[in-house]
Amino acid sequence: MTRRLLIVEDDPGLQSQMRWCFSEELDITVTSDRDSALAALRRTEPDVVTLDLGLPPDPGGATEGFALLEEILRLAPMTKVIVVTGREDKENAVKAIGMGACDFYQKPLDADILTFVVHRAFRLAELERENRDLTSQRNGTNIKGIVAASPQMLAICRTLEKVAPTDVTTLITGETGTGKELLARAIHDLSQRGRKPFAAINCAAIPENLLESELFGFEKGSFTGATHSKKGKIESANGGTLFLDEIGDMPMALQAKLLRFLQERVVDRVGSVHPIPVDVRVVCATHRDVSHLIESGEFREDLYYRISEITLDVPAVRDREGDALVVAQSLLKSLGKNMDRPNLAFTEDAINAINSYAWPGNVREMINKIKRATIMAAGKRVTAEDLELPSKAPANNMQLNLRQVREFAERQAIIQALRSCNYNMAGASRLLGITRPTLYNLTDKYNIETSTEAPNA
């Protein structure tokens, strides 16, 4: 990644000397006054700024420099500012550090010391960026593998975190590809059984005549080919968690045996008359509507009440506000890294296509399309064509008033941050990169409620 340095200095001689100090690997921008420095800050987004406090129209004082420092820290709080002061100007250096500058350097210019100070600031910026990247991988949740920013998924995750430490039997419903198994594994990982086995079986993938022996095990000689005894999935999960995927497809005969196990917590192997006690937590999942299955006689109502002590209904990607792009960007980053293409980004038409597409296959479909796009992208930008999605142009009546567009985006960002932090103002202000007083001012300005009962939440 190119390191970007902004030099704010009004003396042409010092500008040349400071440019000469740094190697060609830095992307250097030089400005001489407050207005041009702010313009360059917005345009280049530098990692580090060296700031001479004596700028016109007050080159002999520090008022203009302090005003610019305040603006830089407000507009780009992550930027590292190194204040350049006179030899006898320690008071202003201390004040600048108190305002938020990361370091100071005293004139006259010493190339070695200045280079050291600037590169130290770059290293600090890189460490903070890495820390933010690691933190952002949580995406508003503590659940491994779950990428979410929408209120719908965050509510599911908060419920899961409450359910996981208990031993209640949990049913996870939702369309194929929404991440039901990830949530089941999260329930296991966050429970006291996290170090014990996690055994998963897909009830729809195994023929009916084999499913019983896979679940409950069998004794030697219980049927042709049973040359030895074998534990079933339930016994294999003893002490841990059993995940029954697609339980809506379980045959009726096995449903009765599973119900007995859930009631008695003992396993009857095929061909055995000796029940085996098992301590296991059960988590089930299905993409089918269980209530319809009960009405049609395909699923036992008493079994349903046993497996659904807690139900998590996972929404489809199209029903998660803003999650499609968040998930897509996370996938592009991880898949790009795995395929040695770490700097890929979506074009505007790709972003519009991702947001407008219905994603019938949910996250599983998204993984396939982004993996293909990672391979097929000609440059560093992934297009809608690379994703094999229909290009979706913005509406013709799109709001083009810059102030209104900015205010709308700002209001939506604040609402999203509040939702992500469960309406904790301190957390939301950190997420937005602003102070709490500023956040309170903005919520007042846009008439945004700051409680969980907010109508716009």
Coordinates of C-alpha atoms in Angstrom, one line a residue:
M1 CA 0.0 0.0 0.0
T2 CA 1.4 3.4 -1.0
R3 CA 2.2 5.7 2.0
R4 CA 0.7 9.1 1.6
L5 CA 2.4 12.2 3.2
L6 CA 0.9 15.7 3.2
I7 CA 3.5 18.5 4.0
V8 CA 1.9 21.8 5.1
E9 CA 4.7 24.4 4.9
D10 CA 4.7 28.0 3.6
D11 CA 8.5 28.3 3.1
P12 CA 9.4 27.2 -0.4
G13 CA 13.0 26.4 0.7
L14 CA 11.8 24.1 3.5
Q15 CA 9.3 22.5 1.2
S16 CA 12.1 21.4 -1.1
Q17 CA 14.3 20.2 1.8
M18 CA 11.4 18.2 3.2
R19 CA 10.6 16.6 -0.1
W20 CA 14.3 15.7 -0.5
C21 CA 14.3 13.9 2.9
F22 CA 11.9 11.2 1.8
S23 CA 12.4 8.3 -0.6
E24 CA 10.4 8.0 -3.8
E25 CA 8.2 5.3 -2.2
L26 CA 6.1 8.0 -0.5
D27 CA 3.3 9.8 -2.3
I28 CA 4.0 13.4 -1.2
T29 CA 1.7 16.3 -1.5
V30 CA 2.9 19.8 -0.5
T31 CA 0.6 22.7 0.4
S32 CA 1.3 26.2 1.8
D33 CA -1.9 27.4 3.5
R34 CA -5.0 26.2 5.3
D35 CA -7.5 26.0 2.4
S36 CA -5.2 24.1 0.1
A37 CA -4.2 21.8 2.9
L38 CA -7.9 20.9 3.6
A39 CA -8.5 20.4 -0.1
A40 CA -5.5 18.0 -0.3
L41 CA -6.6 16.2 2.8
R42 CA -10.0 15.4 1.2
R43 CA -8.5 14.5 -2.1
T44 CA -5.5 12.4 -1.1
E45 CA -6.5 11.1 2.4
P46 CA -2.9 11.1 3.7
D47 CA -1.8 8.7 6.5
V48 CA 0.6 11.3 7.9
V49 CA 0.6 15.1 7.9
T50 CA 3.5 17.4 8.8
L51 CA 2.1 20.7 9.9
D52 CA 3.9 24.0 10.3
L53 CA 2.0 26.1 12.9
G54 CA 3.1 29.4 11.4
L55 CA 0.9 29.7 8.3
P56 CA -0.5 32.7 6.4
P57 CA -2.2 35.0 7.2
D58 CA -0.4 34.6 10.6
P59 CA 3.1 33.3 9.7
G60 CA 4.6 34.7 12.9
G61 CA 2.0 33.1 15.2
A62 CA 0.2 29.8 15.6
T63 CA -3.5 30.6 15.3
E64 CA -3.9 29.4 11.7
G65 CA -1.9 26.2 12.4
F66 CA -4.0 25.3 15.4
A67 CA -7.2 26.0 13.5
L68 CA -6.0 23.7 10.7
L69 CA -4.9 21.0 13.2
E70 CA -8.4 21.1 14.7
E71 CA -10.0 20.8 11.2
I72 CA -7.7 17.8 10.2
L73 CA -8.5 15.9 13.4
R74 CA -12.2 16.5 12.9
L75 CA -12.3 15.5 9.2
A76 CA -9.8 12.6 9.4
P77 CA -9.3 11.6 13.1
M78 CA -7.2 8.6 12.1
T79 CA -4.6 10.8 10.4
K80 CA -1.3 11.2 12.2
V81 CA -0.3 14.8 12.5
I82 CA 3.3 15.9 13.3
V83 CA 3.5 19.5 14.3
V84 CA 6.6 21.4 13.2
T85 CA 7.6 24.2 15.7
G86 CA 10.4 26.6 16.4
R87 CA 13.3 25.7 18.7
E88 CA 11.9 27.8 21.6
D89 CA 8.3 27.0 21.0
K90 CA 7.7 24.1 23.3
E91 CA 4.5 25.5 24.7
N92 CA 2.8 25.3 21.4
A93 CA 4.2 21.8 20.8
V94 CA 2.7 20.6 24.1
K95 CA -0.7 22.3 23.3
A96 CA -0.7 20.6 19.9
I97 CA -0.1 17.2 21.4
G98 CA -3.0 17.9 23.9
M99 CA -5.3 18.7 20.9
G100 CA -4.5 15.3 19.3
A101 CA -1.3 15.6 17.3
C102 CA 0.7 12.4 17.5
D103 CA 4.2 14.0 17.6
F104 CA 6.2 17.2 17.1
Y105 CA 9.4 18.2 15.4
Q106 CA 11.5 21.3 16.2
K107 CA 13.2 23.4 13.5
P108 CA 15.9 23.7 12.2
L109 CA 15.5 20.8 9.8
D110 CA 17.5 17.6 10.4
A111 CA 16.9 15.1 7.7
D112 CA 17.6 12.0 9.8
I113 CA 15.5 13.0 12.8
L114 CA 12.6 14.2 10.6
T115 CA 12.7 10.9 8.6
F116 CA 12.6 8.9 11.8
V117 CA 9.7 10.8 13.2
V118 CA 7.6 10.6 10.0
H119 CA 8.3 6.9 9.5
R120 CA 7.4 6.2 13.2
A121 CA 4.0 8.0 12.5
F122 CA 3.5 5.8 9.4
R123 CA 4.1 2.7 11.5
L124 CA 1.7 3.8 14.2
A125 CA -1.0 4.5 11.5
E126 CA -0.4 1.0 10.0
L127 CA -0.7 -0.7 13.4
E128 CA -4.0 1.1 14.1
R129 CA -5.3 0.2 10.7
E130 CA -4.5 -3.5 11.2
N131 CA -6.2 -3.3 14.6
R132 CA -9.3 -1.7 13.0
D133 CA -9.4 -4.4 10.3
L134 CA -9.2 -7.2 12.9
T135 CA -12.0 -5.5 14.9
S136 CA -14.1 -4.9 11.8
Q137 CA -14.0 -8.6 10.9
R138 CA -16.5 -9.1 13.7
N139 CA -18.9 -6.9 11.7
G140 CA -21.0 -6.0 14.7
T141 CA -21.2 -9.5 16.1
N142 CA -19.1 -11.8 18.3
I143 CA -19.9 -14.8 16.1
K144 CA -17.2 -16.3 14.0
G145 CA -18.0 -16.4 10.3
I146 CA -21.1 -14.2 10.6
V147 CA -20.9 -11.0 8.6
A148 CA -23.8 -8.7 9.5
A149 CA -24.7 -5.0 10.0
S150 CA -28.5 -5.2 9.5
P151 CA -30.8 -4.9 12.5
Q152 CA -32.4 -8.2 11.6
M153 CA -29.2 -10.3 11.7
L154 CA -27.8 -8.4 14.7
A155 CA -31.0 -9.2 16.6
I156 CA -30.5 -12.9 15.7
C157 CA -26.9 -12.8 16.9
R158 CA -27.9 -11.2 20.2
T159 CA -30.5 -13.9 20.8
L160 CA -28.0 -16.6 19.9
E161 CA -25.5 -15.2 22.5
K162 CA -28.2 -15.4 25.2
V163 CA -29.2 -19.0 24.1
A164 CA -25.8 -20.5 23.7
P165 CA -24.8 -20.8 27.4
T166 CA -28.0 -22.8 28.1
D167 CA -28.8 -26.3 27.1
V168 CA -32.2 -25.7 25.4
T169 CA -32.9 -27.5 22.1
T170 CA -32.9 -24.9 19.3
L171 CA -34.5 -24.9 15.9
I172 CA -32.9 -22.7 13.2
T173 CA -35.1 -22.0 10.2
G174 CA -34.4 -20.1 7.0
E175 CA -33.8 -20.4 3.3
T176 CA -30.9 -22.5 1.9
G177 CA -27.6 -20.7 2.0
T178 CA -28.5 -18.2 4.9
G179 CA -25.8 -19.6 7.2
K180 CA -27.9 -21.9 9.5
E181 CA -25.0 -24.3 10.1
L182 CA -22.7 -21.4 11.0
L183 CA -25.2 -20.3 13.6
A184 CA -25.4 -23.9 14.9
R185 CA -21.6 -24.1 15.3
A186 CA -21.7 -20.7 17.0
I187 CA -24.2 -22.0 19.6
H188 CA -21.8 -24.9 20.2
D189 CA -18.7 -22.7 20.4
L190 CA -20.2 -20.2 22.7
S191 CA -21.6 -22.9 25.1
Q192 CA -19.9 -24.8 27.9
R193 CA -19.7 -27.7 25.5
G194 CA -17.4 -25.8 23.1
R195 CA -14.4 -28.1 23.7
K196 CA -16.5 -31.2 23.2
P197 CA -17.5 -32.8 19.9
F198 CA -19.8 -31.2 17.3
A199 CA -21.5 -33.8 15.2
A200 CA -23.5 -32.8 12.2
I201 CA -25.8 -34.9 10.0
N202 CA -27.9 -33.9 7.0
C203 CA -31.2 -35.8 7.3
A204 CA -32.0 -35.1 3.6
A205 CA -28.8 -36.5 2.2
I206 CA -28.9 -40.0 3.6
P207 CA -31.3 -42.7 2.4
E208 CA -34.1 -43.6 4.8
N209 CA -32.8 -47.2 5.4
L210 CA -29.4 -45.9 6.4
L211 CA -30.3 -42.8 8.4
E212 CA -31.4 -44.7 11.5
S213 CA -28.0 -46.6 11.8
E214 CA -26.1 -43.3 11.1
L215 CA -28.0 -41.5 13.9
F216 CA -28.3 -44.3 16.5
G217 CA -25.5 -46.7 15.6
F218 CA -25.8 -50.5 15.3
E219 CA -24.6 -53.7 16.9
K220 CA -22.5 -56.4 15.1
G221 CA -24.8 -58.8 13.2
S222 CA -27.8 -56.6 13.4
F223 CA -28.1 -56.6 9.6
T224 CA -26.3 -57.9 6.5
G225 CA -22.9 -56.3 6.3
A226 CA -22.8 -55.3 10.0
T227 CA -19.5 -57.0 10.7
H228 CA -18.7 -54.8 13.8
S229 CA -20.5 -52.5 16.2
K230 CA -20.6 -48.8 15.4
K231 CA -21.5 -45.7 17.3
G232 CA -24.0 -43.4 15.7
K233 CA -23.8 -39.6 15.4
I234 CA -25.7 -39.1 18.7
E235 CA -23.2 -41.1 20.7
S236 CA -20.3 -39.5 18.8
A237 CA -21.5 -36.1 20.1
N238 CA -21.7 -37.3 23.7
G239 CA -20.8 -34.3 25.9
G240 CA -21.1 -31.9 23.0
T241 CA -23.6 -30.8 20.4
L242 CA -25.6 -32.8 17.8
F243 CA -26.7 -30.8 14.7
L244 CA -29.6 -32.2 12.7
D245 CA -29.6 -30.3 9.4
E246 CA -32.8 -30.4 7.3
I247 CA -34.8 -32.1 10.0
G248 CA -37.9 -31.3 8.1
D249 CA -37.0 -34.1 5.7
M250 CA -36.7 -36.8 8.4
P251 CA -38.9 -39.8 7.7
M252 CA -41.9 -40.2 10.1
A253 CA -40.7 -43.5 11.5
L254 CA -37.4 -42.0 12.7
Q255 CA -39.2 -38.9 14.1
A256 CA -40.8 -41.2 16.7
K257 CA -37.5 -42.6 17.7
L258 CA -35.9 -39.2 17.8
L259 CA -38.7 -38.0 20.0
R260 CA -38.1 -40.8 22.5
F261 CA -34.4 -39.9 22.6
L262 CA -35.1 -36.3 23.3
Q263 CA -37.5 -37.3 26.1
E264 CA -35.3 -40.0 27.7
R265 CA -31.8 -39.0 26.6
V266 CA -30.9 -42.7 25.9
V267 CA -29.9 -44.3 22.6
D268 CA -31.1 -47.6 21.3
R269 CA -28.6 -48.9 18.7
V270 CA -30.0 -50.9 15.8
G271 CA -30.0 -54.6 17.0
S272 CA -29.5 -53.8 20.7
V273 CA -31.7 -54.1 23.7
H274 CA -29.5 -52.2 26.1
P275 CA -30.2 -48.4 26.1
I276 CA -27.1 -46.2 26.3
P277 CA -27.4 -42.9 28.2
V278 CA -26.1 -39.9 26.3
D279 CA -25.5 -36.3 27.4
V280 CA -25.9 -34.1 24.2
R281 CA -27.3 -30.8 23.2
V282 CA -29.5 -30.9 20.1
V283 CA -29.6 -28.1 17.5
C284 CA -31.9 -28.6 14.4
A285 CA -32.3 -26.7 11.2
T286 CA -34.6 -26.7 8.2
H287 CA -35.4 -24.6 5.1
R288 CA -39.0 -25.9 5.1
D289 CA -42.1 -24.4 6.7
V290 CA -42.6 -26.8 9.7
S291 CA -46.1 -25.6 10.4
H292 CA -47.1 -26.6 6.8
L293 CA -45.4 -30.0 7.3
I294 CA -47.4 -30.5 10.5
E295 CA -50.7 -29.6 8.7
S296 CA -49.9 -32.0 5.9
G297 CA -49.1 -34.8 8.3
E298 CA -45.4 -35.0 7.3
F299 CA -44.0 -33.9 10.6
R300 CA -45.0 -34.8 14.2
E301 CA -46.4 -31.8 16.2
D302 CA -45.0 -33.2 19.5
L303 CA -41.5 -33.5 18.0
Y304 CA -41.8 -29.9 16.8
Y305 CA -42.4 -28.7 20.3
R306 CA -39.5 -30.7 21.6
I307 CA -37.0 -29.3 19.1
S308 CA -38.2 -25.7 19.1
E309 CA -37.7 -24.6 22.7
I310 CA -36.0 -21.7 21.1
T311 CA -36.5 -20.8 17.4
L312 CA -34.1 -18.6 15.3
D313 CA -35.7 -17.6 12.0
V314 CA -32.8 -16.4 9.8
P315 CA -33.8 -13.8 7.2
A316 CA -32.8 -14.1 3.6
V317 CA -30.1 -11.8 2.3
R318 CA -32.6 -9.7 0.3
D319 CA -34.5 -9.0 3.6
R320 CA -31.4 -7.9 5.5
E321 CA -31.1 -4.1 5.2
G322 CA -27.7 -3.2 3.7
D323 CA -26.2 -6.7 4.4
A324 CA -25.8 -7.8 0.8
L325 CA -23.0 -5.3 0.1
V326 CA -21.4 -5.8 3.6
V327 CA -21.3 -9.5 3.0
A328 CA -20.1 -9.1 -0.6
Q329 CA -17.2 -6.8 0.4
S330 CA -16.1 -9.2 3.2
L331 CA -16.2 -12.1 0.8
L332 CA -14.2 -10.2 -1.9
K333 CA -11.6 -9.3 0.7
S334 CA -11.2 -12.9 2.0
L335 CA -11.4 -14.6 -1.4
G336 CA -9.1 -12.1 -3.0
K337 CA -6.5 -12.7 -0.3
N338 CA -6.8 -16.5 -0.8
M339 CA -6.3 -16.1 -4.5
D340 CA -3.5 -13.6 -4.2
R341 CA -5.6 -10.7 -5.5
P342 CA -5.8 -8.7 -2.3
N343 CA -6.6 -5.2 -3.7
L344 CA -9.8 -5.9 -5.6
A345 CA -12.8 -3.5 -5.2
F346 CA -16.2 -3.2 -6.6
T347 CA -17.1 -0.7 -9.3
E348 CA -20.2 1.5 -8.9
D349 CA -22.2 -0.7 -11.3
A350 CA -21.3 -3.8 -9.3
I351 CA -22.4 -2.2 -6.1
N352 CA -25.7 -1.2 -7.6
A353 CA -26.1 -4.7 -9.0
I354 CA -25.3 -6.3 -5.6
N355 CA -27.8 -4.1 -3.8
S356 CA -30.6 -4.6 -6.3
Y357 CA -30.2 -8.4 -7.0
A358 CA -32.6 -10.7 -5.0
W359 CA -30.0 -13.3 -4.2
P360 CA -32.3 -16.4 -4.3
G361 CA -29.3 -18.6 -3.3
N362 CA -28.4 -16.2 -0.5
V363 CA -24.8 -16.3 0.8
R364 CA -24.0 -19.6 -1.0
E365 CA -24.8 -18.0 -4.3
M366 CA -22.9 -14.9 -3.4
I367 CA -19.7 -16.9 -2.7
N368 CA -19.9 -18.6 -6.1
K369 CA -20.4 -15.3 -8.0
I370 CA -17.6 -13.4 -6.1
K371 CA -15.2 -16.4 -6.4
R372 CA -15.8 -16.3 -10.2
A373 CA -15.4 -12.5 -10.3
T374 CA -12.2 -12.7 -8.4
I375 CA -10.8 -14.9 -11.1
M376 CA -12.3 -13.1 -14.1
A377 CA -11.7 -9.4 -13.1
A378 CA -9.4 -7.9 -15.7
G379 CA -7.9 -5.2 -13.4
K380 CA -8.4 -4.3 -9.7
R381 CA -12.0 -3.4 -10.2
V382 CA -14.8 -6.0 -10.1
T383 CA -17.7 -5.1 -12.4
A384 CA -21.3 -6.3 -12.6
E385 CA -20.3 -8.3 -15.7
D386 CA -17.6 -10.1 -13.7
L387 CA -20.3 -11.0 -11.2
E388 CA -22.7 -12.1 -13.9
L389 CA -25.3 -9.8 -12.5
P390 CA -27.5 -7.5 -14.4
S391 CA -26.1 -4.0 -14.4
K392 CA -28.5 -1.7 -12.5
A393 CA -28.3 2.0 -13.1
P394 CA -29.3 4.4 -10.4
A395 CA -32.8 5.9 -10.8
N396 CA -33.1 8.9 -13.1
N397 CA -34.8 10.9 -10.4
M398 CA -31.9 10.4 -8.1
Q399 CA -31.3 13.2 -5.6
L400 CA -28.5 15.3 -7.0
N401 CA -28.4 18.2 -4.5
L402 CA -25.0 17.6 -2.8
R403 CA -26.0 18.9 0.6
Q404 CA -29.2 16.8 0.7
V405 CA -27.3 13.7 -0.5
R406 CA -24.7 14.2 2.2
E407 CA -27.3 14.8 4.9
F408 CA -29.2 11.7 3.9
A409 CA -26.1 9.6 3.9
E410 CA -25.0 11.0 7.3
R411 CA -28.4 10.3 8.8
Q412 CA -28.4 6.7 7.5
A413 CA -24.8 6.1 8.8
I414 CA -25.8 7.4 12.3
I415 CA -28.9 5.1 12.4
Q416 CA -26.8 2.1 11.2
A417 CA -24.1 2.8 13.8
L418 CA -26.7 3.1 16.6
R419 CA -28.3 -0.1 15.6
S420 CA -25.0 -1.9 15.4
C421 CA -24.1 -0.8 18.9
N422 CA -27.5 -1.5 20.4
Y423 CA -28.0 2.2 20.8
N424 CA -24.9 2.7 23.0
M425 CA -23.9 6.3 22.2
A426 CA -20.2 5.7 23.2
G427 CA -19.9 2.7 20.9
A428 CA -21.7 4.4 18.1
S429 CA -19.5 7.5 18.3
R430 CA -16.3 5.3 18.2
L431 CA -17.8 3.4 15.2
L432 CA -18.4 6.7 13.4
G433 CA -15.1 8.3 14.4
I434 CA -16.6 11.3 16.2
T435 CA -17.0 12.5 19.7
R436 CA -20.0 11.7 21.8
P437 CA -21.0 15.5 22.0
T438 CA -20.8 15.6 18.2
L439 CA -23.0 12.5 17.9
Y440 CA -25.6 14.0 20.3
N441 CA -25.6 17.2 18.2
L442 CA -26.1 15.2 15.0
T443 CA -29.0 13.1 16.5
D444 CA -30.6 16.3 17.5
K445 CA -30.1 17.9 14.1
Y446 CA -31.6 14.9 12.3
N447 CA -34.3 14.2 14.9
I448 CA -33.0 10.6 15.4
E449 CA -34.2 8.7 18.5
T450 CA -31.5 7.2 20.5
S451 CA -33.3 4.4 22.3
T452 CA -34.1 0.8 21.3
E453 CA -37.7 1.8 21.0
A454 CA -36.9 4.3 18.3
P455 CA -39.4 4.3 15.4
N456 CA -36.6 4.6 12.8
A457 CA -34.7 1.7 14.3

